[in-house]
mmCIF file of C-alpha atoms in Angstrom:
data_model
loop_
_atom_site.group_PDB
_atom_site.id
_atom_site.type_symbol
_atom_site.label_atom_id
_atom_site.label_comp_id
_atom_site.label_asym_id
_atom_site.label_seq_id
_atom_site.Cartn_x
_atom_site.Cartn_y
_atom_site.Cartn_z
ATOM 1 C CA MET A 28 -75.091 -41.018 36.430
ATOM 2 C CA THR A 29 -76.226 -44.471 35.843
ATOM 3 C CA ALA A 30 -77.251 -47.055 38.586
ATOM 4 C CA ARG A 31 -76.528 -50.520 38.526
ATOM 5 C CA PRO A 32 -78.845 -53.247 40.090
ATOM 6 C CA PRO A 33 -77.836 -53.868 43.550
ATOM 7 C CA GLY A 34 -75.432 -56.616 44.059
ATOM 8 C CA PRO A 35 -75.377 -59.159 46.683
ATOM 9 C CA GLY A 36 -74.118 -56.529 49.215
ATOM 10 C CA PRO A 37 -76.377 -53.800 50.752
ATOM 11 C CA GLY A 38 -76.715 -50.354 49.008
ATOM 12 C CA VAL A 39 -76.369 -48.984 45.513
ATOM 13 C CA GLN A 40 -73.072 -48.714 43.415
ATOM 14 C CA TRP A 41 -72.716 -45.684 41.238
ATOM 15 C CA VAL A 42 -70.448 -45.194 38.213
ATOM 16 C CA ALA A 43 -69.558 -41.711 36.644
ATOM 17 C CA THR A 44 -69.234 -41.618 32.872
ATOM 18 C CA PRO A 45 -68.729 -38.490 30.622
ATOM 19 C CA PRO A 46 -71.444 -36.826 29.034
ATOM 20 C CA GLY A 47 -72.490 -38.582 25.650
ATOM 21 C CA GLY A 48 -70.977 -41.905 26.611
ATOM 22 C CA PRO A 49 -67.228 -42.975 26.454
ATOM 23 C CA ARG A 50 -65.035 -41.230 23.813
ATOM 24 C CA ARG A 51 -64.332 -43.097 20.684
ATOM 25 C CA ILE A 52 -60.699 -43.600 19.744
ATOM 26 C CA ARG A 53 -60.053 -41.832 16.322
ATOM 27 C CA PRO A 54 -57.828 -43.695 13.930
ATOM 28 C CA PRO A 55 -54.508 -42.017 13.144
ATOM 29 C CA ARG A 56 -54.557 -39.625 10.106
ATOM 30 C CA ARG A 57 -52.603 -40.806 7.064
ATOM 31 C CA PRO A 58 -50.281 -38.163 5.462
ATOM 32 C CA ARG A 59 -51.639 -36.840 2.142
ATOM 33 C CA ARG A 60 -49.641 -37.155 -1.089
ATOM 34 C CA TYR A 61 -47.821 -34.029 -2.336
ATOM 35 C CA THR A 62 -49.734 -32.699 -5.279
ATOM 36 C CA GLY A 63 -47.640 -29.583 -6.016
ATOM 37 C CA PRO A 64 -47.510 -26.046 -4.918
ATOM 38 C CA PRO A 65 -50.723 -24.104 -3.874
ATOM 39 C CA ALA A 66 -52.738 -22.573 -6.752
ATOM 40 C CA TYR A 67 -54.263 -19.121 -6.438
ATOM 41 C CA PRO A 68 -57.067 -17.654 -8.562
ATOM 42 C CA ALA A 69 -55.026 -14.424 -8.997
ATOM 43 C CA VAL A 70 -51.704 -13.141 -8.378
ATOM 44 C CA PRO A 71 -51.011 -12.671 -4.580
ATOM 45 C CA ARG A 72 -50.199 -9.079 -3.401
ATOM 46 C CA TRP A 73 -47.526 -10.407 -1.187
ATOM 47 C CA GLY A 74 -45.497 -11.994 -4.161
ATOM 48 C CA PHE A 75 -42.722 -10.643 -6.254
ATOM 49 C CA PRO A 76 -43.609 -8.214 -9.152
ATOM 50 C CA LEU A 77 -43.903 -9.432 -12.657
ATOM 51 C CA LEU A 78 -40.575 -8.062 -13.759
ATOM 52 C CA ALA A 79 -37.713 -9.589 -15.513
ATOM 53 C CA TRP A 80 -34.177 -9.768 -14.033
ATOM 54 C CA ARG A 81 -32.320 -6.527 -14.670
ATOM 55 C CA TRP A 82 -28.664 -5.989 -13.924
ATOM 56 C CA PRO A 83 -29.020 -2.478 -12.497
ATOM 57 C CA LEU A 84 -31.130 -3.904 -9.773
ATOM 58 C CA ALA A 85 -28.482 -6.447 -8.763
ATOM 59 C CA LEU A 86 -26.494 -5.663 -5.481
ATOM 60 C CA PRO A 87 -22.742 -5.634 -5.947
ATOM 61 C CA LEU A 88 -21.025 -8.516 -4.547
ATOM 62 C CA ARG A 89 -18.763 -7.878 -1.697
ATOM 63 C CA PRO A 90 -15.451 -9.470 -2.920
ATOM 64 C CA HIS A 91 -15.846 -7.136 -5.969
ATOM 65 C CA ALA A 92 -16.393 -3.845 -3.997
ATOM 66 C CA ASP A 93 -14.564 -0.839 -5.018
ATOM 67 C CA PRO A 94 -11.141 -0.867 -3.535
ATOM 68 C CA MET A 95 -11.274 2.905 -3.232
ATOM 69 C CA VAL A 96 -14.224 2.884 -1.002
ATOM 70 C CA ARG A 97 -12.758 0.121 1.163
ATOM 71 C CA ALA A 98 -9.620 2.006 1.502
ATOM 72 C CA GLU A 99 -11.433 5.232 2.611
ATOM 73 C CA SER A 100 -13.625 3.415 5.073
ATOM 74 C CA THR A 101 -10.598 1.674 6.592
ATOM 75 C CA ALA A 102 -8.499 4.836 6.649
ATOM 76 C CA GLY A 103 -11.214 6.516 8.680
ATOM 77 C CA THR A 104 -11.173 3.887 11.220
ATOM 78 C CA ALA A 105 -7.457 3.626 11.456
ATOM 79 C CA VAL A 106 -7.056 7.279 11.921
ATOM 80 C CA VAL A 107 -9.532 7.335 14.953
ATOM 81 C CA ALA A 108 -7.784 4.456 16.558
ATOM 82 C CA LEU A 109 -4.289 6.134 16.037
ATOM 83 C CA TRP A 110 -5.391 9.279 17.709
ATOM 84 C CA ILE A 111 -6.783 7.222 20.606
ATOM 85 C CA THR A 112 -3.482 5.488 20.853
ATOM 86 C CA THR A 113 -1.571 8.837 20.763
ATOM 87 C CA ALA A 114 -3.637 9.998 23.732
ATOM 88 C CA VAL A 115 -2.822 6.732 25.787
ATOM 89 C CA ALA A 116 0.774 6.652 24.709
ATOM 90 C CA ALA A 117 1.296 10.280 25.936
ATOM 91 C CA LEU A 118 -0.447 9.276 29.388
ATOM 92 C CA ALA A 119 1.914 6.195 29.554
ATOM 93 C CA THR A 120 4.840 8.462 28.903
ATOM 94 C CA LEU A 121 3.851 10.783 31.711
ATOM 95 C CA ALA A 122 3.475 7.869 34.062
ATOM 96 C CA GLU A 123 6.832 6.406 33.341
ATOM 97 C CA GLY A 124 8.442 9.832 33.696
ATOM 98 C CA TRP A 125 6.622 10.354 37.041
ATOM 99 C CA ARG A 126 7.942 6.907 38.195
ATOM 100 C CA TYR A 127 11.490 7.939 37.232
ATOM 101 C CA VAL A 128 11.034 11.242 39.203
ATOM 102 C CA LEU A 129 9.843 9.218 42.176
ATOM 103 C CA LEU A 130 13.012 6.935 41.867
ATOM 104 C CA LEU A 131 15.210 10.016 42.220
ATOM 105 C CA ILE A 132 13.316 11.370 45.180
ATOM 106 C CA SER A 133 13.545 8.002 46.827
ATOM 107 C CA ARG A 134 17.404 8.105 47.194
ATOM 108 C CA SER A 135 17.155 10.828 49.791
ATOM 109 C CA GLN A 136 13.824 10.212 51.389
ATOM 110 C CA ALA A 137 10.972 7.764 51.828
ATOM 111 C CA LEU A 138 7.838 8.013 49.768
ATOM 112 C CA PRO A 139 4.273 7.677 50.795
ATOM 113 C CA ARG A 140 2.627 4.401 50.204
ATOM 114 C CA THR A 141 -0.335 6.146 48.456
ATOM 115 C CA THR A 142 1.887 7.929 45.948
ATOM 116 C CA LEU A 143 3.563 4.603 44.991
ATOM 117 C CA ALA A 144 0.339 2.807 44.558
ATOM 118 C CA ILE A 145 -1.057 5.461 42.407
ATOM 119 C CA SER A 146 2.171 5.594 40.305
ATOM 120 C CA ASP A 147 2.159 1.618 39.813
ATOM 121 C CA ALA A 148 -1.590 1.426 38.985
ATOM 122 C CA LEU A 149 -1.208 4.368 36.315
ATOM 123 C CA VAL A 150 1.918 2.611 34.751
ATOM 124 C CA GLY A 151 0.297 -0.820 34.622
ATOM 125 C CA THR A 152 -3.190 0.341 33.276
ATOM 126 C CA ALA A 153 -1.579 2.698 30.726
ATOM 127 C CA GLY A 154 0.814 0.018 29.580
ATOM 128 C CA VAL A 155 -1.816 -2.660 29.159
ATOM 129 C CA VAL A 156 -4.268 -0.399 27.265
ATOM 130 C CA LEU A 157 -1.320 0.954 25.087
ATOM 131 C CA TRP A 158 -0.608 -2.754 24.181
ATOM 132 C CA VAL A 159 -4.097 -3.592 23.195
ATOM 133 C CA LEU A 160 -4.639 -0.172 21.195
ATOM 134 C CA GLY A 161 -1.185 -0.763 19.643
ATOM 135 C CA VAL A 162 -2.225 -4.104 18.279
ATOM 136 C CA LEU A 163 -5.670 -2.800 17.165
ATOM 137 C CA SER A 164 -4.186 0.343 15.505
ATOM 138 C CA GLY A 165 -1.413 -1.965 13.676
ATOM 139 C CA VAL A 166 -3.967 -4.272 12.341
ATOM 140 C CA LEU A 167 -6.124 -1.409 10.897
ATOM 141 C CA VAL A 168 -2.989 0.352 9.467
ATOM 142 C CA VAL A 169 -1.781 -2.937 7.586
ATOM 143 C CA LEU A 170 -5.441 -3.605 6.402
ATOM 144 C CA TRP A 171 -5.558 0.083 5.210
ATOM 145 C CA GLY A 172 -2.121 -0.345 3.496
ATOM 146 C CA LEU A 173 -3.155 -3.420 1.597
ATOM 147 C CA ARG A 174 -6.467 -1.949 0.374
ATOM 148 C CA ALA A 175 -4.779 1.353 -0.672
ATOM 149 C CA ARG A 176 -2.070 -0.520 -2.471
ATOM 150 C CA ALA A 177 -4.946 -2.323 -4.426
ATOM 151 C CA ALA A 178 -6.769 0.981 -5.123
ATOM 152 C CA ALA A 179 -3.532 2.582 -6.374
ATOM 153 C CA ALA A 180 -2.651 -0.211 -8.600
ATOM 154 C CA GLU A 181 -6.215 -0.278 -10.124
ATOM 155 C CA ARG A 182 -6.139 3.402 -10.709
ATOM 156 C CA ILE A 183 -2.911 3.341 -12.788
ATOM 157 C CA ALA A 184 -3.752 0.017 -14.312
ATOM 158 C CA VAL A 185 -0.866 -2.019 -13.009
ATOM 159 C CA GLN A 186 -0.104 -4.875 -10.713
ATOM 160 C CA ASN A 187 1.914 -4.720 -7.451
ATOM 161 C CA ALA A 188 5.210 -6.324 -7.680
ATOM 162 C CA ARG A 189 5.112 -7.310 -4.116
ATOM 163 C CA PRO A 190 2.276 -9.627 -3.195
ATOM 164 C CA ASP A 191 0.143 -8.854 -0.062
ATOM 165 C CA TRP A 192 1.418 -11.883 1.983
ATOM 166 C CA GLN A 193 4.917 -10.594 1.587
ATOM 167 C CA VAL A 194 3.899 -7.246 3.226
ATOM 168 C CA VAL A 195 2.240 -8.927 6.085
ATOM 169 C CA VAL A 196 5.153 -11.111 6.644
ATOM 170 C CA GLY A 197 7.544 -8.289 6.435
ATOM 171 C CA VAL A 198 5.499 -6.432 9.150
ATOM 172 C CA LEU A 199 5.460 -9.343 11.645
ATOM 173 C CA VAL A 200 8.885 -10.968 11.163
ATOM 174 C CA PRO A 201 11.560 -9.094 13.461
ATOM 175 C CA GLY A 202 14.440 -7.681 11.312
ATOM 176 C CA LEU A 203 12.337 -7.605 8.166
ATOM 177 C CA ASN A 204 9.918 -5.173 9.763
ATOM 178 C CA LEU A 205 12.750 -2.499 9.963
ATOM 179 C CA THR A 206 12.699 -2.156 6.077
ATOM 180 C CA VAL A 207 9.642 -3.806 4.562
ATOM 181 C CA PRO A 208 7.044 -1.368 5.974
ATOM 182 C CA GLY A 209 8.959 1.666 4.844
ATOM 183 C CA SER A 210 9.652 0.421 1.386
ATOM 184 C CA ALA A 211 5.968 -0.692 0.996
ATOM 185 C CA LEU A 212 4.813 2.839 1.884
ATOM 186 C CA ALA A 213 7.365 4.354 -0.597
ATOM 187 C CA GLU A 214 5.929 2.097 -3.337
ATOM 188 C CA LEU A 215 2.347 3.031 -2.507
ATOM 189 C CA GLU A 216 3.370 6.833 -2.465
ATOM 190 C CA HIS A 217 5.119 6.322 -5.820
ATOM 191 C CA SER A 218 1.972 4.658 -7.267
ATOM 192 C CA VAL A 219 -0.280 7.581 -5.868
ATOM 193 C CA LEU A 220 2.199 10.173 -7.306
ATOM 194 C CA VAL A 221 2.107 8.377 -10.754
ATOM 195 C CA ALA A 222 -1.762 8.462 -10.758
ATOM 196 C CA GLU A 223 -1.503 12.144 -10.012
ATOM 197 C CA ARG A 224 1.086 12.559 -12.914
ATOM 198 C CA VAL A 225 3.680 14.012 -10.623
ATOM 199 C CA ARG A 226 6.215 11.143 -11.420
ATOM 200 C CA GLN A 227 6.665 9.129 -14.355
ATOM 201 C CA ARG A 228 5.445 5.514 -14.665
ATOM 202 C CA GLY A 229 8.860 3.985 -15.036
ATOM 203 C CA ALA A 230 10.817 6.047 -12.552
ATOM 204 C CA ARG A 231 12.405 4.447 -9.468
ATOM 205 C CA PRO A 232 10.379 4.950 -6.321
ATOM 206 C CA SER A 233 12.028 7.607 -4.040
ATOM 207 C CA PRO A 234 10.153 8.338 -0.763
ATOM 208 C CA THR A 235 9.458 11.853 0.082
ATOM 209 C CA LEU A 236 10.572 13.525 3.350
ATOM 210 C CA ARG A 237 7.210 12.687 5.079
ATOM 211 C CA VAL A 238 7.655 9.014 4.428
ATOM 212 C CA ARG A 239 11.363 9.019 5.340
ATOM 213 C CA LEU A 240 10.470 10.621 8.781
ATOM 214 C CA TRP A 241 7.788 8.110 9.346
ATOM 215 C CA TRP A 242 10.299 5.293 8.416
ATOM 216 C CA ALA A 243 12.893 6.513 10.877
ATOM 217 C CA ALA A 244 10.318 6.861 13.779
ATOM 218 C CA TRP A 245 9.060 3.334 12.924
ATOM 219 C CA ALA A 246 12.667 1.949 13.252
ATOM 220 C CA ALA A 247 13.419 3.917 16.283
ATOM 221 C CA THR A 248 10.300 2.745 18.086
ATOM 222 C CA LEU A 249 11.078 -0.911 17.214
ATOM 223 C CA LEU A 250 14.677 -0.646 18.380
ATOM 224 C CA PHE A 251 13.879 1.074 21.676
ATOM 225 C CA GLY A 252 11.105 -1.318 22.165
ATOM 226 C CA TRP A 253 13.452 -4.339 21.766
ATOM 227 C CA LEU A 254 16.061 -2.675 23.892
ATOM 228 C CA ALA A 255 13.573 -1.935 26.739
ATOM 229 C CA PHE A 256 12.336 -5.476 26.690
ATOM 230 C CA ALA A 257 15.938 -6.997 26.903
ATOM 231 C CA TRP A 258 16.824 -4.429 29.589
ATOM 232 C CA GLY A 259 14.179 -5.955 31.751
ATOM 233 C CA PHE A 260 16.332 -9.188 32.173
ATOM 234 C CA PHE A 261 18.933 -7.254 34.347
ATOM 235 C CA GLY A 262 17.975 -7.138 38.098
ATOM 236 C CA SER A 263 20.195 -4.470 39.453
ATOM 237 C CA VAL A 264 18.766 -1.358 40.860
ATOM 238 C CA GLN A 265 20.544 0.897 38.401
ATOM 239 C CA ALA A 266 19.313 -1.368 35.454
ATOM 240 C CA MET A 267 15.659 -1.133 36.810
ATOM 241 C CA ALA A 268 16.011 2.692 36.869
ATOM 242 C CA ASP A 269 17.515 2.736 33.415
ATOM 243 C CA GLY A 270 14.531 0.419 32.199
ATOM 244 C CA VAL A 271 12.045 2.938 33.435
ATOM 245 C CA LEU A 272 13.673 5.548 31.357
ATOM 246 C CA LEU A 273 13.857 3.337 28.375
ATOM 247 C CA HIS A 274 10.171 2.661 28.601
ATOM 248 C CA ALA A 275 9.462 6.315 28.872
ATOM 249 C CA LEU A 276 11.511 7.031 25.779
ATOM 250 C CA ASN A 277 9.749 4.118 23.849
ATOM 251 C CA ASN A 278 6.332 5.430 24.875
ATOM 252 C CA ALA A 279 7.233 8.915 23.690
ATOM 253 C CA LEU A 280 8.430 7.380 20.279
ATOM 254 C CA VAL A 281 5.038 5.424 20.187
ATOM 255 C CA THR A 282 3.154 8.903 20.605
ATOM 256 C CA LEU A 283 5.337 10.523 17.739
ATOM 257 C CA LEU A 284 4.752 7.300 15.561
ATOM 258 C CA ALA A 285 0.998 7.331 15.910
ATOM 259 C CA ILE A 286 0.784 11.064 15.075
ATOM 260 C CA LEU A 287 3.044 10.588 12.011
ATOM 261 C CA THR A 288 0.908 7.556 10.884
ATOM 262 C CA ALA A 289 -2.318 9.414 11.109
ATOM 263 C CA ARG A 290 -0.988 12.418 9.047
ATOM 264 C CA LEU A 291 0.626 10.029 6.599
ATOM 265 C CA ILE A 292 -2.769 8.135 5.981
ATOM 266 C CA LYS A 293 -4.545 11.416 5.477
ATOM 267 C CA TYR A 294 -1.874 12.690 3.165
ATOM 268 C CA LEU A 295 -1.948 9.626 0.946
ATOM 269 C CA MET A 296 -5.669 9.337 0.957
ATOM 270 C CA ARG A 297 -6.091 13.107 -0.272
ATOM 271 C CA LEU A 298 -3.765 12.101 -3.283
ATOM 272 C CA LEU A 299 -5.454 8.785 -3.767
ATOM 273 C CA ALA A 300 -9.000 10.006 -3.599
ATOM 274 C CA PRO A 301 -9.021 13.755 -4.441
ATOM 275 C CA MET A 302 -12.161 15.686 -3.813
ATOM 276 C CA ASP A 303 -14.301 16.323 -7.039
ATOM 277 C CA PRO A 304 -13.985 19.896 -8.321
ATOM 278 C CA THR A 305 -17.813 20.044 -8.871
ATOM 279 C CA GLU A 306 -18.177 19.404 -5.138
ATOM 280 C CA LEU A 307 -15.686 22.224 -4.274
ATOM 281 C CA LYS A 308 -17.913 24.653 -5.922
ATOM 282 C CA HIS A 309 -20.827 23.906 -3.228
ATOM 283 C CA LEU A 310 -18.292 24.730 -0.334
ATOM 284 C CA ARG A 311 -17.041 28.086 -1.517
ATOM 285 C CA VAL A 312 -18.700 31.282 -0.834
ATOM 286 C CA ARG A 313 -18.954 32.760 -4.502
ATOM 287 C CA ALA A 314 -20.552 36.142 -3.665
ATOM 288 C CA VAL A 315 -22.713 37.919 -1.035
ATOM 289 C CA ARG A 316 -25.725 39.441 -2.893
ATOM 290 C CA ALA A 317 -27.876 40.390 -0.072
ATOM 291 C CA ALA A 318 -26.914 43.671 1.460
ATOM 292 C CA PRO A 319 -26.492 44.030 5.291
ATOM 293 C CA PRO A 320 -29.538 45.379 7.108
ATOM 294 C CA THR A 321 -29.465 49.064 7.824
ATOM 295 C CA PRO A 322 -29.581 49.815 11.464
ATOM 296 C CA ARG A 323 -32.782 51.012 12.913
ATOM 297 C CA ALA A 324 -33.051 54.693 14.041
ATOM 298 C CA THR A 325 -33.507 55.088 17.648
ATOM 299 C CA ARG A 326 -36.495 57.068 18.519
ATOM 300 C CA PRO A 327 -36.118 59.998 21.066
ATOM 301 C CA ALA A 328 -38.044 59.796 24.264
ATOM 302 C CA SER A 329 -39.500 63.312 23.804
ATOM 303 C CA ALA A 330 -41.172 62.440 20.622
ATOM 304 C CA PRO A 331 -44.996 62.389 20.487
ATOM 305 C CA ARG A 332 -46.592 59.038 20.241
#
């Protein structure tokens, strides 16, 4: 605290200042000129080792990944999605069947409100979930088919005559999706059987009974789906009852199609990527060398201890 001499007025005026006097204003620092990277007297321990680039250490690029590995990973995911779709489609079939039974009962007597509410909620929820799972399973199955075609073509050292975009268009376009998916699977099966030396390379692709059953289930599911959708535009009571029956049959066909698709994927992957015989030896029980333990004799209670 410093005191100033008294002014003309009475009293003394005090002025507070920080310790050491007023602070000086520092001039702004100028940026230093870049003189290069920092230098160290020795090799830092956190740096890279003194090794030359070696190709075995390089990570494989994702676009050049093994098509067989990609097909196997996609097949596992697609099979799981198909089995979930099977369960939901079976539930949707039971819901539609229950609704049809309620329609038959309602001709002679009134139905409780709770029963109708539960039936409507079950039909609506199962239908929406089935649509979502159906689209997801369809995308996974198409993706698996494209990767399996690439793996089969690489295995037998040929190039697919049908490009991938034609397969995708043939699955999505109505009318074409009745024939293109089945023929694409027949070509894939033929390539796999050629790789297994079951068929000759120049032979004409002929689908087996398994592929023909899948093809028929696929076409029937599409036709019944289109028929059930078009039947919904009729507004009569009998047309609505027939629409419920058509939806039940369509859901049953979806259940059958999902089961056949999952089994077909497993069948083709077993042929496309067979298990190594050396790995099978570790899974077999060659011999049991250790003898079973002899039963322990029971000691009579009257024996001396």
